[in-house]
mmCIF file with all atom_site columns, C-alpha atoms in Angstrom:
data_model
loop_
_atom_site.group_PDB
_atom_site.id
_atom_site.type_symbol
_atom_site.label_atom_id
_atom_site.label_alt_id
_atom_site.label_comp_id
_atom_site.label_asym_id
_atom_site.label_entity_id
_atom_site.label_seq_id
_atom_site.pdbx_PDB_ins_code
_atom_site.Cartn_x
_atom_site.Cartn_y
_atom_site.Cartn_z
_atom_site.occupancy
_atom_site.B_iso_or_equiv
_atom_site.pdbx_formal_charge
_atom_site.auth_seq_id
_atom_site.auth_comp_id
_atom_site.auth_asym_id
_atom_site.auth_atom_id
_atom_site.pdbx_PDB_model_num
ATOM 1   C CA . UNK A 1 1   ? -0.814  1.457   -7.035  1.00 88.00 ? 26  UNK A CA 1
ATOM 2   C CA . UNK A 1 2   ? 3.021   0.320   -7.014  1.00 91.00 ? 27  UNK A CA 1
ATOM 3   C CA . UNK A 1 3   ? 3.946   3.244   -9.565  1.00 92.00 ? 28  UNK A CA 1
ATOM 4   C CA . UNK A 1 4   ? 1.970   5.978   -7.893  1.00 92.00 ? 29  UNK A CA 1
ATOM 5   C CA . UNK A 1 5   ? 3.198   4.840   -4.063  1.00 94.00 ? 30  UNK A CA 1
ATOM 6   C CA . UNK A 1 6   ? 7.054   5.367   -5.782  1.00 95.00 ? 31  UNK A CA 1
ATOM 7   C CA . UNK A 1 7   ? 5.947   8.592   -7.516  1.00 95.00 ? 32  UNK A CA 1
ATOM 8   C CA . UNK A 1 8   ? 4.740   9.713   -3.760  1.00 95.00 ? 33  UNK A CA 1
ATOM 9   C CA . UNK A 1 9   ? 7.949   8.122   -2.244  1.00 96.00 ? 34  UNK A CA 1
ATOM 10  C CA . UNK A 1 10  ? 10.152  10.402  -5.153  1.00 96.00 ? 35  UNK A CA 1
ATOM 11  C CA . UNK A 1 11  ? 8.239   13.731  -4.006  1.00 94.00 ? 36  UNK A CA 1
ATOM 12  C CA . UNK A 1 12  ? 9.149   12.981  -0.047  1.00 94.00 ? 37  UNK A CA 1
ATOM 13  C CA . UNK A 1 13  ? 12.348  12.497  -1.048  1.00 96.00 ? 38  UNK A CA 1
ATOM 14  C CA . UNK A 1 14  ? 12.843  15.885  -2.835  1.00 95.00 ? 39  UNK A CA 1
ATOM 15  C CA . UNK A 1 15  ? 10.079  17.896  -0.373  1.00 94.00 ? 40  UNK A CA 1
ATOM 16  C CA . UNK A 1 16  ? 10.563  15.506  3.077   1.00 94.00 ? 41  UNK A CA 1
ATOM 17  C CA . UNK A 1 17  ? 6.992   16.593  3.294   1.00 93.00 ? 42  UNK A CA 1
ATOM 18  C CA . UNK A 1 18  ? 4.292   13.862  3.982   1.00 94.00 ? 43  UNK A CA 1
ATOM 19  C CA . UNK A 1 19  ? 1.585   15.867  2.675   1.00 91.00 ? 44  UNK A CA 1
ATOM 20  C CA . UNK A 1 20  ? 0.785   15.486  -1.165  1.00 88.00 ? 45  UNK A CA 1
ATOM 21  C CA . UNK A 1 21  ? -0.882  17.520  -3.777  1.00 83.00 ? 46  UNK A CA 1
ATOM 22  C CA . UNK A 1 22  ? -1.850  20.682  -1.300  1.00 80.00 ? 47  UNK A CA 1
ATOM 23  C CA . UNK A 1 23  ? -1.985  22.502  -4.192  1.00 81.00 ? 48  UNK A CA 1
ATOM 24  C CA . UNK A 1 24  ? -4.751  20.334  -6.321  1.00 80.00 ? 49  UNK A CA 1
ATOM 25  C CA . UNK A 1 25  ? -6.776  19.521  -2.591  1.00 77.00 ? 50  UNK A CA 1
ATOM 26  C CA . UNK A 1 26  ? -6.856  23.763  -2.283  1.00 82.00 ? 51  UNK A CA 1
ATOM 27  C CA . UNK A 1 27  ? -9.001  24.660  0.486   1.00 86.00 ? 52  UNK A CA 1
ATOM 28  C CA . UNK A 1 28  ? -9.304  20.859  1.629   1.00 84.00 ? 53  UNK A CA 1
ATOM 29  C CA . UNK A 1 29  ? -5.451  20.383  2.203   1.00 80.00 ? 54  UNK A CA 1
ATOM 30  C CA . UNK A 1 30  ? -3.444  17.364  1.111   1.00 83.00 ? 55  UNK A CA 1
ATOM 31  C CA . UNK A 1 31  ? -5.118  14.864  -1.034  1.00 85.00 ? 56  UNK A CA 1
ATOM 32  C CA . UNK A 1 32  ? -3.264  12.309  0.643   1.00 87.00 ? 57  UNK A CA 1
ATOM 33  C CA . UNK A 1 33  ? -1.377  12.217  4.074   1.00 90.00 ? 58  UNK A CA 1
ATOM 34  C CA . UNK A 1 34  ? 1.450   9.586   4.316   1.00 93.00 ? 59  UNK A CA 1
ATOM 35  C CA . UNK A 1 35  ? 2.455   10.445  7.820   1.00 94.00 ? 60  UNK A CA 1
ATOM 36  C CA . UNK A 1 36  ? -1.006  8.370   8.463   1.00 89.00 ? 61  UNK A CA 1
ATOM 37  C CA . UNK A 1 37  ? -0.353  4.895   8.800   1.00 86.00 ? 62  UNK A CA 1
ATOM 38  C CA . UNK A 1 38  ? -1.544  2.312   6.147   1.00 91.00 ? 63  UNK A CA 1
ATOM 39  C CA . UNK A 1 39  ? -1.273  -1.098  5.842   1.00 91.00 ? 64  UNK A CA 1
ATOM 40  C CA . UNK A 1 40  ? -1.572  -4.210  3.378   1.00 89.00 ? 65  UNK A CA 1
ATOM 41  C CA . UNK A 1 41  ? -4.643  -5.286  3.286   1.00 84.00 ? 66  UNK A CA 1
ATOM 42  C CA . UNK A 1 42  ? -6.060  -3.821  5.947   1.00 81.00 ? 67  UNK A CA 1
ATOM 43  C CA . UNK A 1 43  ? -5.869  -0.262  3.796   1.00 85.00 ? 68  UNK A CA 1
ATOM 44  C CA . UNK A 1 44  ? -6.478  -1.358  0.153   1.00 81.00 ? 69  UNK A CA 1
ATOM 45  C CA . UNK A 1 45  ? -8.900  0.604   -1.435  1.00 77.00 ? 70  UNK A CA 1
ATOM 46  C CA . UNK A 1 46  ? -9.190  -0.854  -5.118  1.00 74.00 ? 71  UNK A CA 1
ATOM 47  C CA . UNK A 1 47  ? -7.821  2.686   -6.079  1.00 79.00 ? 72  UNK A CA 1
ATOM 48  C CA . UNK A 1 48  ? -4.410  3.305   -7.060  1.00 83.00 ? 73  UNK A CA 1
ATOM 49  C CA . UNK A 1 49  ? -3.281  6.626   -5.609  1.00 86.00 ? 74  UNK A CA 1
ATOM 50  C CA . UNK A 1 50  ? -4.910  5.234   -2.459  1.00 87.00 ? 75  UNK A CA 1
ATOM 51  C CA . UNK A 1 51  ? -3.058  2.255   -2.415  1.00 89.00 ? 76  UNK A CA 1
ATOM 52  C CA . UNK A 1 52  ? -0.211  3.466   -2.944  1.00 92.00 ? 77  UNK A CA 1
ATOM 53  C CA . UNK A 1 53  ? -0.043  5.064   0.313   1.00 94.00 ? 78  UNK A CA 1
ATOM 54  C CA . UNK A 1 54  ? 0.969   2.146   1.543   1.00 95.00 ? 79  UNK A CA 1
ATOM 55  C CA . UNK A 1 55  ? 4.290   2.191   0.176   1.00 96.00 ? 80  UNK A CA 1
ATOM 56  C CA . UNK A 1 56  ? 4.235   5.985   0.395   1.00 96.00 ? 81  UNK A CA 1
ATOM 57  C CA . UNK A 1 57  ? 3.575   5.254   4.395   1.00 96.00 ? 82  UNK A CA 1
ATOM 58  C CA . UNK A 1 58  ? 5.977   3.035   5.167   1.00 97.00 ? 83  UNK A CA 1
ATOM 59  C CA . UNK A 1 59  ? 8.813   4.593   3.362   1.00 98.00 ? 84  UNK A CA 1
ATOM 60  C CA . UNK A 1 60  ? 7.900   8.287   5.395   1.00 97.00 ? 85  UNK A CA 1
ATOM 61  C CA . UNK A 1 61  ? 8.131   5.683   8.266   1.00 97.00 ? 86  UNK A CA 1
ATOM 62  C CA . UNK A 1 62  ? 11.312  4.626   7.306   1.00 98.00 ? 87  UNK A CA 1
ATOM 63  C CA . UNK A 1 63  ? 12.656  8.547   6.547   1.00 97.00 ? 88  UNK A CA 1
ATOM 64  C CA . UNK A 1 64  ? 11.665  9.124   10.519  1.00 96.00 ? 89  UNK A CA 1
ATOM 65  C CA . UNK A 1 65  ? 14.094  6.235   11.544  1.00 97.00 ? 90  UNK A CA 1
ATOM 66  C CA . UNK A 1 66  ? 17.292  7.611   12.622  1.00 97.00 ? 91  UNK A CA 1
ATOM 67  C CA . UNK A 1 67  ? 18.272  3.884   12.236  1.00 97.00 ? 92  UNK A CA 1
ATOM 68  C CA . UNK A 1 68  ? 18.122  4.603   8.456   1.00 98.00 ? 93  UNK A CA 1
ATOM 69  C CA . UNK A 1 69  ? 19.561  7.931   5.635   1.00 97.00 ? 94  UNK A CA 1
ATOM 70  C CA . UNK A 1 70  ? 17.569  8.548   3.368   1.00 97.00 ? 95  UNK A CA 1
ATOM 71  C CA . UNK A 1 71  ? 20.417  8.304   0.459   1.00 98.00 ? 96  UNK A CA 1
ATOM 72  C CA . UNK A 1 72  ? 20.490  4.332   1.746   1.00 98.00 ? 97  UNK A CA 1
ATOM 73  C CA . UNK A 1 73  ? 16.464  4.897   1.587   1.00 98.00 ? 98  UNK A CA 1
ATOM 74  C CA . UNK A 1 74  ? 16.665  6.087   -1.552  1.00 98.00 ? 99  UNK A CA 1
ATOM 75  C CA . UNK A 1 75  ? 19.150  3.368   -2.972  1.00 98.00 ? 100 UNK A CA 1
ATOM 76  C CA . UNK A 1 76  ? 16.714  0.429   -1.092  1.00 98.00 ? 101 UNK A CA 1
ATOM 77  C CA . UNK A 1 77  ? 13.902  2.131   -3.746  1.00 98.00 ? 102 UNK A CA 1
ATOM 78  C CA . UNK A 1 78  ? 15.992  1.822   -7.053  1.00 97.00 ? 103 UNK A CA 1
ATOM 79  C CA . UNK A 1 79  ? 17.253  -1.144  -6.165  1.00 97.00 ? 104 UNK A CA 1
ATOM 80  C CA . UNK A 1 80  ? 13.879  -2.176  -5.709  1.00 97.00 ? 105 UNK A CA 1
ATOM 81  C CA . UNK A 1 81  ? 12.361  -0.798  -8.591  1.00 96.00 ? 106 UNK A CA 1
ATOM 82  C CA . UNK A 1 82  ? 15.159  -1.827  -11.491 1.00 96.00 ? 107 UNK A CA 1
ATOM 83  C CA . UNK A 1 83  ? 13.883  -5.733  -10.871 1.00 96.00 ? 108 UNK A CA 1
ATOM 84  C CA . UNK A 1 84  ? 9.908   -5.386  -10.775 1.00 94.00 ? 109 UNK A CA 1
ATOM 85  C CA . UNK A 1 85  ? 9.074   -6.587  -14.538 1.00 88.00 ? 110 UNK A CA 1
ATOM 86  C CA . UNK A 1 86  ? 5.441   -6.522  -15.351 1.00 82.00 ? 111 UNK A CA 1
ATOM 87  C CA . UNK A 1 87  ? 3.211   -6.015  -12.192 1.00 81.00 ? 112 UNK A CA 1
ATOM 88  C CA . UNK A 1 88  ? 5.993   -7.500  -8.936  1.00 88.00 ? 113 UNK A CA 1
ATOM 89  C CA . UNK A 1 89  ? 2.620   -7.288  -6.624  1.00 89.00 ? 114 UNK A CA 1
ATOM 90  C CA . UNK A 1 90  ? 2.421   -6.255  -3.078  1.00 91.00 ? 115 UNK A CA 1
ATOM 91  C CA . UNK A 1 91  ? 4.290   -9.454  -2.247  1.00 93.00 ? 116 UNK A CA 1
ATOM 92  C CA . UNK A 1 92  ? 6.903   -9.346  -4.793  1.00 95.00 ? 117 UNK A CA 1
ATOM 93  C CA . UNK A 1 93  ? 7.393   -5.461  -4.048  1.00 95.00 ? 118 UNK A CA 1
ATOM 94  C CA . UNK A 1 94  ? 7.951   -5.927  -0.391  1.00 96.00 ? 119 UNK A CA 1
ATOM 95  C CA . UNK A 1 95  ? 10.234  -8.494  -0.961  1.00 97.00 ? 120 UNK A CA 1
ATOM 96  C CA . UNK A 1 96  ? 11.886  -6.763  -3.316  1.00 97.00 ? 121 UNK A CA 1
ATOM 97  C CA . UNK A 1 97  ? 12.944  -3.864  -0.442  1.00 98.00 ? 122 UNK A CA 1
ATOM 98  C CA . UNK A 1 98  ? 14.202  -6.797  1.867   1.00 98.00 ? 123 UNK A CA 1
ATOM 99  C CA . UNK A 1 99  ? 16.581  -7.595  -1.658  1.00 98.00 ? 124 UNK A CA 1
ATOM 100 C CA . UNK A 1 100 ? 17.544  -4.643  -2.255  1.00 98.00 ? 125 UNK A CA 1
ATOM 101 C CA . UNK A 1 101 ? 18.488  -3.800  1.533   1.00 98.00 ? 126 UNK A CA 1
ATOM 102 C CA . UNK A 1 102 ? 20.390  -6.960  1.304   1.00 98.00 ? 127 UNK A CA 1
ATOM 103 C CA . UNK A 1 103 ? 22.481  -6.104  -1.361  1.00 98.00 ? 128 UNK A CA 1
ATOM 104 C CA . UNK A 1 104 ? 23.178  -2.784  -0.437  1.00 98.00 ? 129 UNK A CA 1
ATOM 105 C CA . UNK A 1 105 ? 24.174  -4.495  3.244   1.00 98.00 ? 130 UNK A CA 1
ATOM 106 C CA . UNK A 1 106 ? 26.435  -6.786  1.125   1.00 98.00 ? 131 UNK A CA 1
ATOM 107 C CA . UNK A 1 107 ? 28.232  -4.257  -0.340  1.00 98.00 ? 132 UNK A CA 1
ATOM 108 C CA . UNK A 1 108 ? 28.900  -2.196  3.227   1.00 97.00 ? 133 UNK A CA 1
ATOM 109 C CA . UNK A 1 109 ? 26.392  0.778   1.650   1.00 97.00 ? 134 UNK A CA 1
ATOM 110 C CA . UNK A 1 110 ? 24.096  -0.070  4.716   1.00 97.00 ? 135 UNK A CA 1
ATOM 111 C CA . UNK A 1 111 ? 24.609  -1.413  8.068   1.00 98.00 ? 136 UNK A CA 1
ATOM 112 C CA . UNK A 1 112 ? 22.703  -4.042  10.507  1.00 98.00 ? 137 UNK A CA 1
ATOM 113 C CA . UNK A 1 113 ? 20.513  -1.435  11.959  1.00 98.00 ? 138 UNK A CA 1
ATOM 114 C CA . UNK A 1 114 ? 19.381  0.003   9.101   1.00 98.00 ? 139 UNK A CA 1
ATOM 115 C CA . UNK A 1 115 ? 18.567  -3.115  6.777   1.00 98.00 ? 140 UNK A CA 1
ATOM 116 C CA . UNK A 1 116 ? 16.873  -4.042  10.008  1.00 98.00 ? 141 UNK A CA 1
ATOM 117 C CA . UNK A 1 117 ? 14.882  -0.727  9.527   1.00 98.00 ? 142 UNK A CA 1
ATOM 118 C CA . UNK A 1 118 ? 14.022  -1.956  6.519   1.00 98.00 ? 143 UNK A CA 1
ATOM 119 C CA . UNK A 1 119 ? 12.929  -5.337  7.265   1.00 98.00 ? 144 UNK A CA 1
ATOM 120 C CA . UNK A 1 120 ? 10.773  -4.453  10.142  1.00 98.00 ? 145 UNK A CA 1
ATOM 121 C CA . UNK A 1 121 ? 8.782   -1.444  8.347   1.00 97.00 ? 146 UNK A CA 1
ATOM 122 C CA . UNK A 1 122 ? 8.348   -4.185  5.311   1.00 97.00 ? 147 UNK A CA 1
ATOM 123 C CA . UNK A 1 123 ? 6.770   -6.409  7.648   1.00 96.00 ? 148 UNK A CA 1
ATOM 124 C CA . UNK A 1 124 ? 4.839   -4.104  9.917   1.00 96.00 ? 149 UNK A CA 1
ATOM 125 C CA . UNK A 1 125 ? 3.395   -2.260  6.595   1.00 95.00 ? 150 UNK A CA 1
ATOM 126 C CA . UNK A 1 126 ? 2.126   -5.789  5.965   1.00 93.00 ? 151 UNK A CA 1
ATOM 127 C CA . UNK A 1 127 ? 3.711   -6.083  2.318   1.00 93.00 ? 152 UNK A CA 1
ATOM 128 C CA . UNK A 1 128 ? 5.364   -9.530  2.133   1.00 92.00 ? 153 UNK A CA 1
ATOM 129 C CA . UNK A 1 129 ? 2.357   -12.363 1.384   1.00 88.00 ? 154 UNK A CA 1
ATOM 130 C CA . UNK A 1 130 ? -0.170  -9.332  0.893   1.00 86.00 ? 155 UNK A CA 1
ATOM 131 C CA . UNK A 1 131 ? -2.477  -9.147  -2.428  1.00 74.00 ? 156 UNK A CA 1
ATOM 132 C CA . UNK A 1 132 ? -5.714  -7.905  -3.602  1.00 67.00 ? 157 UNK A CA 1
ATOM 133 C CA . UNK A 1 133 ? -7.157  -10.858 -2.391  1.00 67.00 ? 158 UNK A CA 1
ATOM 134 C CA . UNK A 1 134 ? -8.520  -9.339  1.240   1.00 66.00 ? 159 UNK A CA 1
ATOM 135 C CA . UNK A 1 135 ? -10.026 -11.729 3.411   1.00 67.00 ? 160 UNK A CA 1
ATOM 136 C CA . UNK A 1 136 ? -13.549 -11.153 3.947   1.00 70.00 ? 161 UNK A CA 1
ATOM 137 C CA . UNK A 1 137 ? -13.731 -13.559 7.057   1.00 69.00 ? 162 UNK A CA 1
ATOM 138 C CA . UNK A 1 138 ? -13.857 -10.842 9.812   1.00 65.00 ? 163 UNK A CA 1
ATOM 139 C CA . UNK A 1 139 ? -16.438 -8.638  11.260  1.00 66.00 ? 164 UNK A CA 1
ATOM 140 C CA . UNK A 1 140 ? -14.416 -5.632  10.125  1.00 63.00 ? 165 UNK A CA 1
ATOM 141 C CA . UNK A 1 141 ? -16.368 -3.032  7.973   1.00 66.00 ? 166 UNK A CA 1
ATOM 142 C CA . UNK A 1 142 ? -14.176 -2.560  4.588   1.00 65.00 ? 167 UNK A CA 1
ATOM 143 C CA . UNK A 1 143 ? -14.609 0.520   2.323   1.00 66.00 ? 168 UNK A CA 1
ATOM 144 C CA . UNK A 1 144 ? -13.326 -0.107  -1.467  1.00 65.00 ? 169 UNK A CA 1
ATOM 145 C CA . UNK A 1 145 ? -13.776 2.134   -4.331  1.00 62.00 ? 170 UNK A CA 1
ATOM 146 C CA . UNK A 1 146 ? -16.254 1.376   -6.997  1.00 67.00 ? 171 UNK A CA 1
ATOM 147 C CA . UNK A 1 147 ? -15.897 1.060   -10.583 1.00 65.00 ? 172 UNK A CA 1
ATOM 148 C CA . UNK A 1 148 ? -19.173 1.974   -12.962 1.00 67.00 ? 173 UNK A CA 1
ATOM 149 C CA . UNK A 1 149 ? -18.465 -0.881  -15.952 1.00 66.00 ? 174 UNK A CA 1
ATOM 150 C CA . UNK A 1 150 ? -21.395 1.082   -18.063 1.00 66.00 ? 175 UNK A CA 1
ATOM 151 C CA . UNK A 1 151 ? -24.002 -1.586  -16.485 1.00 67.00 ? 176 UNK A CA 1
ATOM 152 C CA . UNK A 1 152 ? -27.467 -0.335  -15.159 1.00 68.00 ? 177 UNK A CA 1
ATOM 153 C CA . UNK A 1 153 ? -29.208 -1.572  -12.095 1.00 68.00 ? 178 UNK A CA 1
ATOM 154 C CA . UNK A 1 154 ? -27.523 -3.798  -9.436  1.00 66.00 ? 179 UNK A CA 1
ATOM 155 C CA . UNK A 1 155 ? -24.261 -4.460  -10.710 1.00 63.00 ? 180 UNK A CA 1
ATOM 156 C CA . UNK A 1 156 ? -23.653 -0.979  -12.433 1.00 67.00 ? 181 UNK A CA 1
ATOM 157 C CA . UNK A 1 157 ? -20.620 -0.487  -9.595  1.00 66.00 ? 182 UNK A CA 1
ATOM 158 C CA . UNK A 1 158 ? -18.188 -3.134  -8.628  1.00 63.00 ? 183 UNK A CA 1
ATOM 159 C CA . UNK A 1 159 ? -15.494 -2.889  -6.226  1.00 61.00 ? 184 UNK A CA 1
ATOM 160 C CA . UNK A 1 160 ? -11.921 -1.758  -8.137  1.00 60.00 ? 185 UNK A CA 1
ATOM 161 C CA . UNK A 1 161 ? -8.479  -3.672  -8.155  1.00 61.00 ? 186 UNK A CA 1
ATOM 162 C CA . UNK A 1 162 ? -9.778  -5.525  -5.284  1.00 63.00 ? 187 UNK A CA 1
ATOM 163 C CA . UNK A 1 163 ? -11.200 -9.035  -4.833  1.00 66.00 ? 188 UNK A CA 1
ATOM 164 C CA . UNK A 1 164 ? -12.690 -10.834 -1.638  1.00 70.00 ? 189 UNK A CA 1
ATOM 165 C CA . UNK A 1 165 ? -12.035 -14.078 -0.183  1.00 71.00 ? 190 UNK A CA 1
ATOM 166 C CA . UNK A 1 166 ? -14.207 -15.962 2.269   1.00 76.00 ? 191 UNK A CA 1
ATOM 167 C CA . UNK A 1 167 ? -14.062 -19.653 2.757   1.00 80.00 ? 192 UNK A CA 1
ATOM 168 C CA . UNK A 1 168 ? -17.314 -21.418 3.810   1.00 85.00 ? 193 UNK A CA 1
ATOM 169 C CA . UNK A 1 169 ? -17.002 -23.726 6.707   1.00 84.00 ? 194 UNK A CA 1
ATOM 170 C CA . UNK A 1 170 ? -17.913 -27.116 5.619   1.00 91.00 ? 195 UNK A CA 1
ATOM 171 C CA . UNK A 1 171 ? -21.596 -27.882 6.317   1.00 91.00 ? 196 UNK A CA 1
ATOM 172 C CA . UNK A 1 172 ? -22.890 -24.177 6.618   1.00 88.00 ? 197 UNK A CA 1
ATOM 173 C CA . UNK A 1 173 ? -26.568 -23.814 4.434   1.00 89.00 ? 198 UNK A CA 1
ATOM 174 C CA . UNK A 1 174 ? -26.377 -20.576 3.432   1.00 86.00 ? 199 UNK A CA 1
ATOM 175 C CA . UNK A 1 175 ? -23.800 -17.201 3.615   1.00 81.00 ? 200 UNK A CA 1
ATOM 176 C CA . UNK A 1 176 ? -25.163 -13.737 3.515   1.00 78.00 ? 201 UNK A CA 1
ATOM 177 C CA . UNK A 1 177 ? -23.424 -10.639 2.516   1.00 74.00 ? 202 UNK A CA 1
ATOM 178 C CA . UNK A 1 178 ? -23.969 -7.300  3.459   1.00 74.00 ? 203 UNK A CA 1
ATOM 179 C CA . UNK A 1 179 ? -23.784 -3.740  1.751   1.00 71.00 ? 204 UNK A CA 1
ATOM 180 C CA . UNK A 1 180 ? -24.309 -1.214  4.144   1.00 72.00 ? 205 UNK A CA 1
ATOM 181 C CA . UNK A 1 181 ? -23.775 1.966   2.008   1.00 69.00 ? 206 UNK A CA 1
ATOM 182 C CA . UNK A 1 182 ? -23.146 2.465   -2.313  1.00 60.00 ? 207 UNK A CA 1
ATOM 183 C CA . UNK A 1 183 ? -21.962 6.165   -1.898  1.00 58.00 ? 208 UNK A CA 1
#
């Protein structure tokens, strides 16, 4: 999700166009939209090219600041990107930004106002402390992608990339889960 939410950040840096893949959706428009908001967790899918609108998001978010350029936008990315080794995670990725703005403000590449850009959008895209692991505690309805592992019956489809957390109060008897709709 990481790699394709930089591929999408790349292409509104060349295009500083939102909309993505017109040309694939055809009639439908855009497959994906980053001018609409998306968070961490609240938006994670258990698909990649969905969830990477979440970095795709919050950088468009970021190229709207006047607070910000996007050459110090696009610096805050590489940085970023040259220190994830193996898979950084939401959390290490976010962070990351905040590092890289850091440096860059270090240097005199970047002033107060926009590494403050940067930190805000970081937190209000929900990034730092964020994982797959998405709280199932809330009355919320959650949509997630599902995976067909080649099983039959029940279990043919599990949810993708994404686990759930719930932690049973002490003394409770029993917890039900439901499924409202396997489209």
């Amino acid at each position: 999700a990481l790699n394709e939410g930089v591929a999408d950040v790349i292409s509104l840096f060349l295009t500083g166009d939102p909309q993505m893949a017109e040309y694939a959706g055809g009639e439908d428009g855009p497959i994906r939209d980053l001018a609409d908001a998306r968070t961490c967790p609240s938006h994670l899918w258990g698909e990649v090219h969905r969830d990477g609108e979440i970095i795709g998001a919050m950088f468009w978010h970021l190229l709207e600041d006047a607070r910000i350029e996007q050459a110090q936008l696009e610096m805050v990315l590489i940085g970023a990107i040259s220190t994830w080794t193996g898979n950084p995670g939401w959390d290490g990725a976010g962070r990351s930004f905040i590092e890289a703005a850091d440096v860059l403000l270090a240097d005199g590449a970047m002033d107060a106002d926009a590494h403050l850009a940067v930190s805000e959008a970081v937190e209000a895209f929900g990034l730092v402390e964020c994982s797959r692991v998405v709280s199932a505690a809330s009355d919320e309805t959650m949509s997630q992608y599902l995976i067909n592992l080649g099983l039959l019956g029940d279990f043919s489809q599990v949810p993708g990339e994404v686990q759930f957390r719930y932690v049973v109060p002490e003394g409770a008897l029993d917890v039900d889960i439901v499924v409202d709709d396997f489209r």
